GROMACS .gro file of C-alpha atoms in nm:
model
  483
    1UNK     CA    1   1.501  -5.967   3.266
    2UNK     CA    2   1.703  -5.991   3.655
    3UNK     CA    3   2.054  -6.000   3.444
    4UNK     CA    4   1.964  -5.713   3.291
    5UNK     CA    5   1.835  -5.507   3.588
    6UNK     CA    6   2.172  -5.580   3.771
    7UNK     CA    7   2.352  -5.505   3.463
    8UNK     CA    8   2.176  -5.130   3.478
    9UNK     CA    9   2.276  -5.094   3.862
   10UNK     CA   10   2.575  -5.171   3.809
   11UNK     CA   11   2.645  -4.933   3.577
   12UNK     CA   12   2.405  -4.607   3.832
   13UNK     CA   13   2.672  -4.748   4.104
   14UNK     CA   14   2.979  -4.701   3.863
   15UNK     CA   15   2.823  -4.376   3.736
   16UNK     CA   16   2.724  -4.266   4.080
   17UNK     CA   17   3.070  -4.115   4.201
   18UNK     CA   18   3.147  -3.952   3.893
   19UNK     CA   19   2.839  -3.812   3.938
   20UNK     CA   20   2.870  -3.698   4.310
   21UNK     CA   21   3.216  -3.544   4.186
   22UNK     CA   22   3.044  -3.365   3.907
   23UNK     CA   23   2.756  -3.222   4.157
   24UNK     CA   24   3.057  -3.139   4.427
   25UNK     CA   25   3.271  -2.932   4.189
   26UNK     CA   26   3.247  -2.565   4.311
   27UNK     CA   27   3.078  -2.354   4.055
   28UNK     CA   28   3.281  -2.124   3.875
   29UNK     CA   29   3.243  -1.793   4.111
   30UNK     CA   30   3.041  -1.506   3.834
   31UNK     CA   31   3.266  -1.193   4.025
   32UNK     CA   32   3.588  -1.351   3.894
   33UNK     CA   33   3.429  -1.521   3.540
   34UNK     CA   34   3.359  -1.122   3.537
   35UNK     CA   35   3.693  -0.995   3.599
   36UNK     CA   36   3.862  -1.228   3.348
   37UNK     CA   37   3.595  -1.094   3.059
   38UNK     CA   38   3.683  -0.755   3.132
   39UNK     CA   39   4.051  -0.789   3.098
   40UNK     CA   40   4.014  -0.952   2.824
   41UNK     CA   41   3.799  -0.667   2.644
   42UNK     CA   42   4.014  -0.438   2.755
   43UNK     CA   43   4.354  -0.625   2.622
   44UNK     CA   44   4.410  -0.427   2.293
   45UNK     CA   45   4.417  -0.156   2.505
   46UNK     CA   46   4.644  -0.266   2.750
   47UNK     CA   47   4.904  -0.404   2.477
   48UNK     CA   48   4.876  -0.081   2.291
   49UNK     CA   49   4.966   0.077   2.658
   50UNK     CA   50   5.244  -0.186   2.751
   51UNK     CA   51   5.428  -0.081   2.372
   52UNK     CA   52   5.412   0.319   2.457
   53UNK     CA   53   5.573   0.224   2.746
   54UNK     CA   54   5.841  -0.024   2.615
   55UNK     CA   55   5.922   0.259   2.373
   56UNK     CA   56   5.980   0.535   2.570
   57UNK     CA   57   6.230   0.380   2.758
   58UNK     CA   58   6.264   0.577   3.051
   59UNK     CA   59   6.469   0.503   3.352
   60UNK     CA   60   6.412   0.613   3.668
   61UNK     CA   61   6.254   0.890   3.807
   62UNK     CA   62   6.253   1.061   3.409
   63UNK     CA   63   5.944   0.870   3.360
   64UNK     CA   64   5.760   1.132   3.244
   65UNK     CA   65   5.595   1.014   2.911
   66UNK     CA   66   5.545   0.658   3.071
   67UNK     CA   67   5.368   0.794   3.400
   68UNK     CA   68   5.164   1.026   3.189
   69UNK     CA   69   4.983   0.766   2.955
   70UNK     CA   70   4.933   0.475   3.259
   71UNK     CA   71   4.767   0.817   3.461
   72UNK     CA   72   4.579   0.878   3.214
   73UNK     CA   73   4.453   0.569   3.056
   74UNK     CA   74   4.322   0.561   3.449
   75UNK     CA   75   4.149   0.858   3.411
   76UNK     CA   76   3.996   0.712   3.126
   77UNK     CA   77   3.866   0.420   3.298
   78UNK     CA   78   3.685   0.634   3.589
   79UNK     CA   79   3.975   0.637   3.831
   80UNK     CA   80   4.043   0.973   4.057
   81UNK     CA   81   4.435   1.031   3.957
   82UNK     CA   82   4.617   1.190   4.146
   83UNK     CA   83   4.998   1.347   4.021
   84UNK     CA   84   5.302   1.399   4.182
   85UNK     CA   85   5.265   1.223   4.511
   86UNK     CA   86   5.561   1.162   4.750
   87UNK     CA   87   5.729   1.482   4.570
   88UNK     CA   88   5.847   1.262   4.285
   89UNK     CA   89   5.651   1.413   3.963
   90UNK     CA   90   5.655   1.022   3.842
   91UNK     CA   91   5.457   0.926   4.133
   92UNK     CA   92   5.085   0.885   4.175
   93UNK     CA   93   4.754   0.722   4.285
   94UNK     CA   94   4.446   0.589   4.100
   95UNK     CA   95   4.183   0.529   4.334
   96UNK     CA   96   3.823   0.462   4.277
   97UNK     CA   97   3.555   0.391   4.585
   98UNK     CA   98   3.459   0.465   4.862
   99UNK     CA   99   3.492   0.320   5.234
  100UNK     CA  100   3.673  -0.022   5.360
  101UNK     CA  101   3.811  -0.235   5.232
  102UNK     CA  102   4.066  -0.065   5.108
  103UNK     CA  103   4.276  -0.309   4.833
  104UNK     CA  104   4.587  -0.176   4.683
  105UNK     CA  105   4.772  -0.274   4.366
  106UNK     CA  106   5.114  -0.190   4.267
  107UNK     CA  107   5.247  -0.058   3.914
  108UNK     CA  108   5.591  -0.025   3.811
  109UNK     CA  109   5.758   0.113   3.474
  110UNK     CA  110   6.087   0.227   3.461
  111UNK     CA  111   6.337   0.082   3.267
  112UNK     CA  112   6.724   0.022   3.289
  113UNK     CA  113   6.994   0.164   3.079
  114UNK     CA  114   7.185   0.016   2.791
  115UNK     CA  115   6.963  -0.197   2.697
  116UNK     CA  116   6.709  -0.121   2.407
  117UNK     CA  117   6.631  -0.404   2.176
  118UNK     CA  118   6.441  -0.468   1.876
  119UNK     CA  119   6.168  -0.778   1.882
  120UNK     CA  120   6.433  -1.020   1.763
  121UNK     CA  121   6.575  -1.327   1.944
  122UNK     CA  122   6.941  -1.212   1.903
  123UNK     CA  123   7.082  -0.872   2.025
  124UNK     CA  124   7.022  -0.561   1.788
  125UNK     CA  125   6.955  -0.272   1.979
  126UNK     CA  126   6.674  -0.026   1.870
  127UNK     CA  127   6.831   0.251   1.964
  128UNK     CA  128   7.242   0.219   2.072
  129UNK     CA  129   7.331   0.266   2.408
  130UNK     CA  130   6.957   0.362   2.504
  131UNK     CA  131   6.791   0.251   2.815
  132UNK     CA  132   6.551  -0.055   2.750
  133UNK     CA  133   6.307  -0.242   2.976
  134UNK     CA  134   6.495  -0.556   3.068
  135UNK     CA  135   6.281  -0.594   3.399
  136UNK     CA  136   5.988  -0.583   3.193
  137UNK     CA  137   5.806  -0.314   3.395
  138UNK     CA  138   5.656  -0.201   3.074
  139UNK     CA  139   5.419  -0.449   3.159
  140UNK     CA  140   5.388  -0.428   3.518
  141UNK     CA  141   5.181  -0.102   3.524
  142UNK     CA  142   4.978  -0.161   3.295
  143UNK     CA  143   4.860  -0.521   3.428
  144UNK     CA  144   4.834  -0.384   3.759
  145UNK     CA  145   4.613  -0.122   3.670
  146UNK     CA  146   4.396  -0.355   3.405
  147UNK     CA  147   4.343  -0.563   3.766
  148UNK     CA  148   4.211  -0.293   3.889
  149UNK     CA  149   3.999  -0.151   3.669
  150UNK     CA  150   3.795  -0.516   3.635
  151UNK     CA  151   3.742  -0.446   3.987
  152UNK     CA  152   3.672  -0.045   3.923
  153UNK     CA  153   3.354  -0.218   3.709
  154UNK     CA  154   3.284  -0.435   3.986
  155UNK     CA  155   3.235  -0.167   4.241
  156UNK     CA  156   3.087   0.064   4.021
  157UNK     CA  157   2.787  -0.159   3.982
  158UNK     CA  158   2.766  -0.239   4.361
  159UNK     CA  159   2.874  -0.602   4.311
  160UNK     CA  160   3.131  -0.525   4.498
  161UNK     CA  161   3.198  -0.266   4.820
  162UNK     CA  162   3.532  -0.070   4.906
  163UNK     CA  163   3.801   0.161   4.728
  164UNK     CA  164   4.047   0.020   4.533
  165UNK     CA  165   4.331   0.225   4.490
  166UNK     CA  166   4.637   0.161   4.191
  167UNK     CA  167   4.982   0.312   4.257
  168UNK     CA  168   5.200   0.383   4.001
  169UNK     CA  169   5.500   0.366   4.134
  170UNK     CA  170   5.881   0.495   3.979
  171UNK     CA  171   6.216   0.399   4.028
  172UNK     CA  172   6.202   0.090   4.140
  173UNK     CA  173   6.548  -0.015   3.933
  174UNK     CA  174   6.766   0.245   4.160
  175UNK     CA  175   6.651   0.446   4.368
  176UNK     CA  176   6.348   0.300   4.497
  177UNK     CA  177   6.078   0.550   4.480
  178UNK     CA  178   5.811   0.354   4.694
  179UNK     CA  179   6.046   0.492   5.000
  180UNK     CA  180   5.953   0.825   5.014
  181UNK     CA  181   5.527   0.732   4.879
  182UNK     CA  182   5.532   0.538   5.219
  183UNK     CA  183   5.691   0.855   5.399
  184UNK     CA  184   5.438   1.020   5.290
  185UNK     CA  185   5.225   0.815   5.424
  186UNK     CA  186   5.000   0.691   5.133
  187UNK     CA  187   4.953   0.299   5.239
  188UNK     CA  188   4.879   0.368   5.555
  189UNK     CA  189   4.526   0.282   5.535
  190UNK     CA  190   4.583   0.044   5.306
  191UNK     CA  191   4.408  -0.347   5.414
  192UNK     CA  192   4.631  -0.588   5.207
  193UNK     CA  193   4.863  -0.441   4.882
  194UNK     CA  194   4.869  -0.661   4.540
  195UNK     CA  195   5.194  -0.688   4.374
  196UNK     CA  196   5.327  -0.899   4.083
  197UNK     CA  197   5.633  -0.939   3.838
  198UNK     CA  198   5.725  -1.042   3.541
  199UNK     CA  199   5.897  -1.406   3.543
  200UNK     CA  200   6.014  -1.684   3.358
  201UNK     CA  201   5.773  -1.871   3.502
  202UNK     CA  202   5.414  -1.854   3.653
  203UNK     CA  203   5.361  -1.885   4.019
  204UNK     CA  204   5.289  -1.754   4.389
  205UNK     CA  205   5.534  -1.542   4.529
  206UNK     CA  206   5.726  -1.667   4.893
  207UNK     CA  207   6.050  -1.603   4.871
  208UNK     CA  208   6.221  -1.275   5.064
  209UNK     CA  209   6.438  -1.216   4.860
  210UNK     CA  210   6.790  -0.978   5.003
  211UNK     CA  211   6.754  -0.647   5.171
  212UNK     CA  212   7.049  -0.374   5.069
  213UNK     CA  213   7.140  -0.060   5.135
  214UNK     CA  214   7.350   0.234   4.836
  215UNK     CA  215   7.499   0.464   4.940
  216UNK     CA  216   7.778   0.647   4.768
  217UNK     CA  217   8.173   0.707   4.822
  218UNK     CA  218   8.371   1.005   4.743
  219UNK     CA  219   8.705   1.081   4.778
  220UNK     CA  220   8.892   1.413   4.757
  221UNK     CA  221   9.293   1.451   4.670
  222UNK     CA  222   9.518   1.690   4.503
  223UNK     CA  223   9.596   1.709   4.119
  224UNK     CA  224   9.958   1.707   3.992
  225UNK     CA  225  10.108   1.680   3.654
  226UNK     CA  226  10.122   1.233   3.681
  227UNK     CA  227  10.502   1.283   3.562
  228UNK     CA  228  10.632   1.603   3.595
  229UNK     CA  229  10.594   1.645   3.969
  230UNK     CA  230  10.363   1.366   4.087
  231UNK     CA  231  10.504   1.460   4.425
  232UNK     CA  232  10.282   1.733   4.447
  233UNK     CA  233   9.977   1.501   4.398
  234UNK     CA  234   9.762   1.321   4.655
  235UNK     CA  235   9.553   1.084   4.412
  236UNK     CA  236   9.159   1.033   4.497
  237UNK     CA  237   9.226   0.732   4.276
  238UNK     CA  238   9.502   0.586   4.512
  239UNK     CA  239   9.198   0.584   4.819
  240UNK     CA  240   8.959   0.425   4.540
  241UNK     CA  241   9.147   0.166   4.457
  242UNK     CA  242   9.255   0.046   4.772
  243UNK     CA  243   8.901   0.091   4.900
  244UNK     CA  244   8.792  -0.153   4.605
  245UNK     CA  245   9.094  -0.368   4.725
  246UNK     CA  246   8.977  -0.366   5.105
  247UNK     CA  247   8.580  -0.504   4.978
  248UNK     CA  248   8.728  -0.752   4.781
  249UNK     CA  249   8.970  -0.914   5.058
  250UNK     CA  250   8.649  -0.868   5.290
  251UNK     CA  251   8.460  -1.070   5.067
  252UNK     CA  252   8.641  -1.381   5.270
  253UNK     CA  253   8.509  -1.342   5.568
  254UNK     CA  254   8.168  -1.269   5.519
  255UNK     CA  255   7.876  -1.511   5.513
  256UNK     CA  256   7.750  -1.662   5.194
  257UNK     CA  257   7.433  -1.511   5.184
  258UNK     CA  258   7.589  -1.146   5.197
  259UNK     CA  259   7.648  -0.984   4.830
  260UNK     CA  260   7.848  -0.641   4.790
  261UNK     CA  261   7.922  -0.452   4.428
  262UNK     CA  262   8.021  -0.144   4.358
  263UNK     CA  263   8.010   0.042   4.009
  264UNK     CA  264   8.330   0.312   3.995
  265UNK     CA  265   8.182   0.635   3.855
  266UNK     CA  266   8.460   0.797   3.854
  267UNK     CA  267   8.839   0.760   3.868
  268UNK     CA  268   8.975   0.980   3.728
  269UNK     CA  269   8.957   1.184   3.317
  270UNK     CA  270   9.349   1.144   3.187
  271UNK     CA  271   9.669   0.933   3.250
  272UNK     CA  272   9.867   1.226   3.251
  273UNK     CA  273   9.740   1.414   3.589
  274UNK     CA  274   9.679   1.307   3.945
  275UNK     CA  275   9.320   1.280   3.982
  276UNK     CA  276   9.156   1.497   4.282
  277UNK     CA  277   8.798   1.321   4.281
  278UNK     CA  278   8.705   0.975   4.257
  279UNK     CA  279   8.330   0.795   4.305
  280UNK     CA  280   8.209   0.523   4.360
  281UNK     CA  281   7.865   0.388   4.379
  282UNK     CA  282   7.876   0.096   4.673
  283UNK     CA  283   7.556  -0.151   4.741
  284UNK     CA  284   7.524  -0.427   5.048
  285UNK     CA  285   7.282  -0.693   5.046
  286UNK     CA  286   7.227  -0.989   5.300
  287UNK     CA  287   6.882  -1.174   5.343
  288UNK     CA  288   6.775  -0.978   5.656
  289UNK     CA  289   6.828  -0.614   5.735
  290UNK     CA  290   6.925  -0.776   6.094
  291UNK     CA  291   7.262  -0.942   5.875
  292UNK     CA  292   7.295  -0.678   5.639
  293UNK     CA  293   7.346  -0.349   5.915
  294UNK     CA  294   7.666  -0.507   6.069
  295UNK     CA  295   7.835  -0.566   5.695
  296UNK     CA  296   7.672  -0.228   5.553
  297UNK     CA  297   7.844  -0.026   5.875
  298UNK     CA  298   8.208  -0.252   5.809
  299UNK     CA  299   8.257  -0.161   5.406
  300UNK     CA  300   8.150   0.226   5.501
  301UNK     CA  301   8.425   0.236   5.753
  302UNK     CA  302   8.651   0.080   5.540
  303UNK     CA  303   8.662   0.428   5.320
  304UNK     CA  304   8.831   0.610   5.584
  305UNK     CA  305   9.130   0.361   5.605
  306UNK     CA  306   9.162   0.378   5.222
  307UNK     CA  307   9.162   0.749   5.287
  308UNK     CA  308   9.409   0.757   5.523
  309UNK     CA  309   9.616   0.532   5.329
  310UNK     CA  310   9.593   0.792   5.018
  311UNK     CA  311   9.631   1.077   5.246
  312UNK     CA  312   9.293   1.191   5.088
  313UNK     CA  313   8.938   1.322   5.213
  314UNK     CA  314   8.618   1.120   5.155
  315UNK     CA  315   8.263   1.155   5.197
  316UNK     CA  316   7.991   0.861   5.243
  317UNK     CA  317   7.636   0.949   5.131
  318UNK     CA  318   7.342   0.733   5.257
  319UNK     CA  319   7.197   0.726   4.879
  320UNK     CA  320   6.861   0.486   4.987
  321UNK     CA  321   6.784   0.082   5.150
  322UNK     CA  322   6.538  -0.134   5.140
  323UNK     CA  323   6.391  -0.440   5.339
  324UNK     CA  324   6.337  -0.769   5.299
  325UNK     CA  325   5.993  -0.898   5.212
  326UNK     CA  326   5.778  -1.002   5.497
  327UNK     CA  327   5.608  -1.298   5.324
  328UNK     CA  328   5.255  -1.338   5.369
  329UNK     CA  329   5.178  -1.709   5.340
  330UNK     CA  330   4.786  -1.726   5.382
  331UNK     CA  331   4.733  -1.424   5.126
  332UNK     CA  332   4.967  -1.668   4.881
  333UNK     CA  333   4.723  -1.992   4.894
  334UNK     CA  334   4.464  -1.780   4.777
  335UNK     CA  335   4.674  -1.647   4.506
  336UNK     CA  336   4.801  -2.002   4.488
  337UNK     CA  337   4.409  -2.124   4.424
  338UNK     CA  338   4.337  -1.854   4.144
  339UNK     CA  339   4.660  -1.935   3.916
  340UNK     CA  340   4.564  -2.339   3.935
  341UNK     CA  341   4.214  -2.196   3.844
  342UNK     CA  342   4.345  -2.028   3.550
  343UNK     CA  343   4.596  -2.297   3.441
  344UNK     CA  344   4.885  -2.229   3.268
  345UNK     CA  345   4.956  -1.997   2.958
  346UNK     CA  346   4.919  -2.185   2.595
  347UNK     CA  347   5.189  -1.997   2.317
  348UNK     CA  348   5.184  -2.069   1.977
  349UNK     CA  349   5.496  -2.266   1.794
  350UNK     CA  350   5.581  -1.926   1.712
  351UNK     CA  351   5.600  -1.795   1.952
  352UNK     CA  352   5.786  -2.141   2.126
  353UNK     CA  353   6.060  -2.113   1.842
  354UNK     CA  354   6.071  -1.728   1.946
  355UNK     CA  355   6.170  -1.869   2.300
  356UNK     CA  356   6.391  -2.110   2.196
  357UNK     CA  357   6.611  -1.882   1.991
  358UNK     CA  358   6.682  -1.638   2.266
  359UNK     CA  359   6.760  -2.019   2.443
  360UNK     CA  360   7.006  -2.024   2.197
  361UNK     CA  361   7.130  -1.694   2.177
  362UNK     CA  362   7.199  -1.676   2.531
  363UNK     CA  363   7.351  -1.997   2.616
  364UNK     CA  364   7.049  -2.180   2.776
  365UNK     CA  365   6.845  -2.547   2.703
  366UNK     CA  366   6.666  -2.476   2.465
  367UNK     CA  367   6.314  -2.552   2.610
  368UNK     CA  368   6.108  -2.258   2.489
  369UNK     CA  369   5.819  -2.106   2.751
  370UNK     CA  370   5.737  -2.274   3.122
  371UNK     CA  371   5.383  -2.166   3.270
  372UNK     CA  372   5.293  -2.416   3.436
  373UNK     CA  373   5.109  -2.349   3.781
  374UNK     CA  374   5.335  -2.552   4.074
  375UNK     CA  375   5.245  -2.598   4.411
  376UNK     CA  376   5.331  -2.296   4.657
  377UNK     CA  377   5.683  -2.333   4.780
  378UNK     CA  378   5.813  -2.333   5.111
  379UNK     CA  379   5.937  -1.943   5.234
  380UNK     CA  380   6.324  -2.031   5.270
  381UNK     CA  381   6.542  -1.844   5.577
  382UNK     CA  382   6.775  -1.800   5.322
  383UNK     CA  383   6.642  -1.685   5.014
  384UNK     CA  384   6.851  -1.577   4.750
  385UNK     CA  385   6.794  -1.337   4.421
  386UNK     CA  386   6.719  -0.986   4.405
  387UNK     CA  387   6.603  -0.710   4.567
  388UNK     CA  388   6.305  -0.523   4.550
  389UNK     CA  389   6.102  -0.198   4.721
  390UNK     CA  390   5.817  -0.399   4.751
  391UNK     CA  391   5.997  -0.522   5.043
  392UNK     CA  392   5.964  -0.223   5.222
  393UNK     CA  393   5.575  -0.232   5.113
  394UNK     CA  394   5.543  -0.587   5.292
  395UNK     CA  395   5.657  -0.457   5.632
  396UNK     CA  396   5.363  -0.140   5.667
  397UNK     CA  397   5.067  -0.309   5.498
  398UNK     CA  398   5.030  -0.735   5.443
  399UNK     CA  399   5.160  -0.784   5.057
  400UNK     CA  400   5.030  -1.081   4.811
  401UNK     CA  401   5.262  -1.142   4.520
  402UNK     CA  402   5.275  -1.356   4.241
  403UNK     CA  403   5.508  -1.349   3.892
  404UNK     CA  404   5.430  -1.449   3.546
  405UNK     CA  405   5.574  -1.596   3.263
  406UNK     CA  406   5.687  -1.330   2.998
  407UNK     CA  407   6.028  -1.452   2.883
  408UNK     CA  408   6.175  -1.774   2.806
  409UNK     CA  409   6.305  -2.032   3.116
  410UNK     CA  410   6.630  -1.970   3.198
  411UNK     CA  411   6.624  -1.653   3.046
  412UNK     CA  412   6.877  -1.378   3.184
  413UNK     CA  413   6.706  -1.118   3.378
  414UNK     CA  414   6.847  -0.772   3.284
  415UNK     CA  415   6.905  -0.859   2.964
  416UNK     CA  416   6.839  -0.785   2.582
  417UNK     CA  417   6.628  -1.127   2.601
  418UNK     CA  418   6.334  -0.951   2.874
  419UNK     CA  419   6.318  -0.676   2.633
  420UNK     CA  420   6.289  -0.835   2.333
  421UNK     CA  421   6.020  -1.102   2.451
  422UNK     CA  422   5.879  -0.755   2.633
  423UNK     CA  423   5.753  -0.615   2.312
  424UNK     CA  424   5.584  -0.900   2.170
  425UNK     CA  425   5.310  -1.141   2.235
  426UNK     CA  426   5.551  -1.375   2.431
  427UNK     CA  427   5.522  -1.099   2.755
  428UNK     CA  428   5.144  -0.947   2.616
  429UNK     CA  429   5.015  -1.314   2.743
  430UNK     CA  430   5.227  -1.296   3.046
  431UNK     CA  431   5.071  -0.933   3.139
  432UNK     CA  432   4.663  -1.023   3.065
  433UNK     CA  433   4.747  -1.362   3.272
  434UNK     CA  434   4.894  -1.134   3.538
  435UNK     CA  435   4.575  -0.951   3.546
  436UNK     CA  436   4.346  -1.214   3.580
  437UNK     CA  437   4.514  -1.370   3.868
  438UNK     CA  438   4.541  -1.071   4.038
  439UNK     CA  439   4.178  -0.901   3.984
  440UNK     CA  440   4.072  -1.252   4.115
  441UNK     CA  441   4.264  -1.277   4.369
  442UNK     CA  442   4.132  -0.919   4.511
  443UNK     CA  443   3.792  -1.058   4.437
  444UNK     CA  444   3.846  -1.304   4.688
  445UNK     CA  445   3.954  -0.994   4.950
  446UNK     CA  446   3.650  -0.807   4.908
  447UNK     CA  447   3.417  -1.083   4.932
  448UNK     CA  448   3.551  -1.229   5.241
  449UNK     CA  449   3.648  -1.046   5.575
  450UNK     CA  450   3.732  -1.339   5.784
  451UNK     CA  451   4.039  -1.404   5.497
  452UNK     CA  452   4.133  -1.014   5.543
  453UNK     CA  453   4.140  -1.065   5.937
  454UNK     CA  454   4.351  -1.387   5.870
  455UNK     CA  455   4.586  -1.211   5.638
  456UNK     CA  456   4.631  -0.918   5.886
  457UNK     CA  457   4.669  -1.165   6.199
  458UNK     CA  458   4.979  -1.316   6.020
  459UNK     CA  459   5.144  -0.989   5.916
  460UNK     CA  460   5.035  -0.826   6.277
  461UNK     CA  461   5.259  -1.174   6.394
  462UNK     CA  462   5.535  -1.218   6.213
  463UNK     CA  463   5.614  -0.841   6.216
  464UNK     CA  464   5.640  -0.866   6.560
  465UNK     CA  465   5.714  -0.577   6.774
  466UNK     CA  466   5.922  -0.415   6.455
  467UNK     CA  467   5.886  -0.021   6.450
  468UNK     CA  468   5.963   0.021   6.027
  469UNK     CA  469   6.201   0.260   5.937
  470UNK     CA  470   6.274   0.370   5.569
  471UNK     CA  471   6.688   0.332   5.459
  472UNK     CA  472   6.686   0.680   5.290
  473UNK     CA  473   6.790   0.993   5.401
  474UNK     CA  474   6.625   1.297   5.520
  475UNK     CA  475   6.485   1.555   5.236
  476UNK     CA  476   6.338   1.499   4.896
  477UNK     CA  477   6.390   1.145   4.642
  478UNK     CA  478   6.722   1.229   4.424
  479UNK     CA  479   6.580   1.315   4.164
  480UNK     CA  480   6.847   1.483   3.896
  481UNK     CA  481   7.090   1.247   3.962
  482UNK     CA  482   7.101   1.008   3.681
  483UNK     CA  483   7.244   0.646   3.664
   0.00000   0.00000   0.00000
């Protein structure tokens, strides 16, 4: 009898830590469960909307159909929509609720030229030469609006208090539409802003990216017959070539963090005419606006030297520029917990096979799709990569960011492979996942005033005494400039 009693006691003692662990496990937040269920219930509509934007294939400031579809869906869901904000016909704001806190969330929807692609794992343009969503923005705006709609429902039911505001932000790929929306004061009263981006992995985004500036250089000379009397000509094309040669020699004398790109838009029309006009688009980047400024001014100054050597005139016109991202690690830590709560995205064997075929076609290791949630990264002082006008938003309002897997690991971004993935179930799953993670994090923000204050305190401390000023020229945005 004693042995039986001791054995039973031993079982109790062994089991008790497990029981304690089970008891100590946090209960699922019913509001977070609710937003996930709402997004699941709207997933079919979101997928249909994303596929429409994917098929519209619209580029910067020309996203008429995409903007109309997104804003109409917002109205259908009960948001108050204001269109044409910031002097941009395709920009809009969709809002629900009243009072504070005001939580914002951004959604992009522009594509890239020349990337039209069918939903197949090999290069096959849907419309030869047409644009395509090589950055996954057909998924971006829809996921953000889906997340906002889940929060809107909780506000409508009286379960959360405050205002949810969705920003339809056009022209991220070229002109950086958010800059004009910021200039119009549309984000001044926001407590915290949410953002995400399609990616080849799922994680909290805590890297700064690159600040950049874009400007146009034009050279004007004198036309002449290229053989009959070239001595009467002053070649704008000569100036262009001298300028690009100077830029390329300058690369040896800049820091490794700097990037300089140029695109020749007009180098002359025919071979037998000394060209009297040439134009190129120049972009300079660095990991901070402080590092960017001296390089930018030097590259601008070099255009004058090229013009002198070719005996032509020149003009430099600012297009726009963006800041690096002001990372908010307090907010990012909250996002990280919600990603860990959701866990990785699950894929079918067919989706993994599709992914591996894309990796084979693009010369990447055939490892398939990756969405495991890794620990939050340290923010690097000089993080490389791309640039975004979200950086400017992050200097105006504290911003929390994430990426969700919408394409195979290692996929070249801004390519046909991203377009193919974004138009089928791989992209759709990442879109739904992002919507849930964003909405869950917003639930935390609405419920926890102390958390919002901590996020704002970090923002204020990191921003210091810097007074934000957007890198854009005076006047309206370049709506008709085209690519």
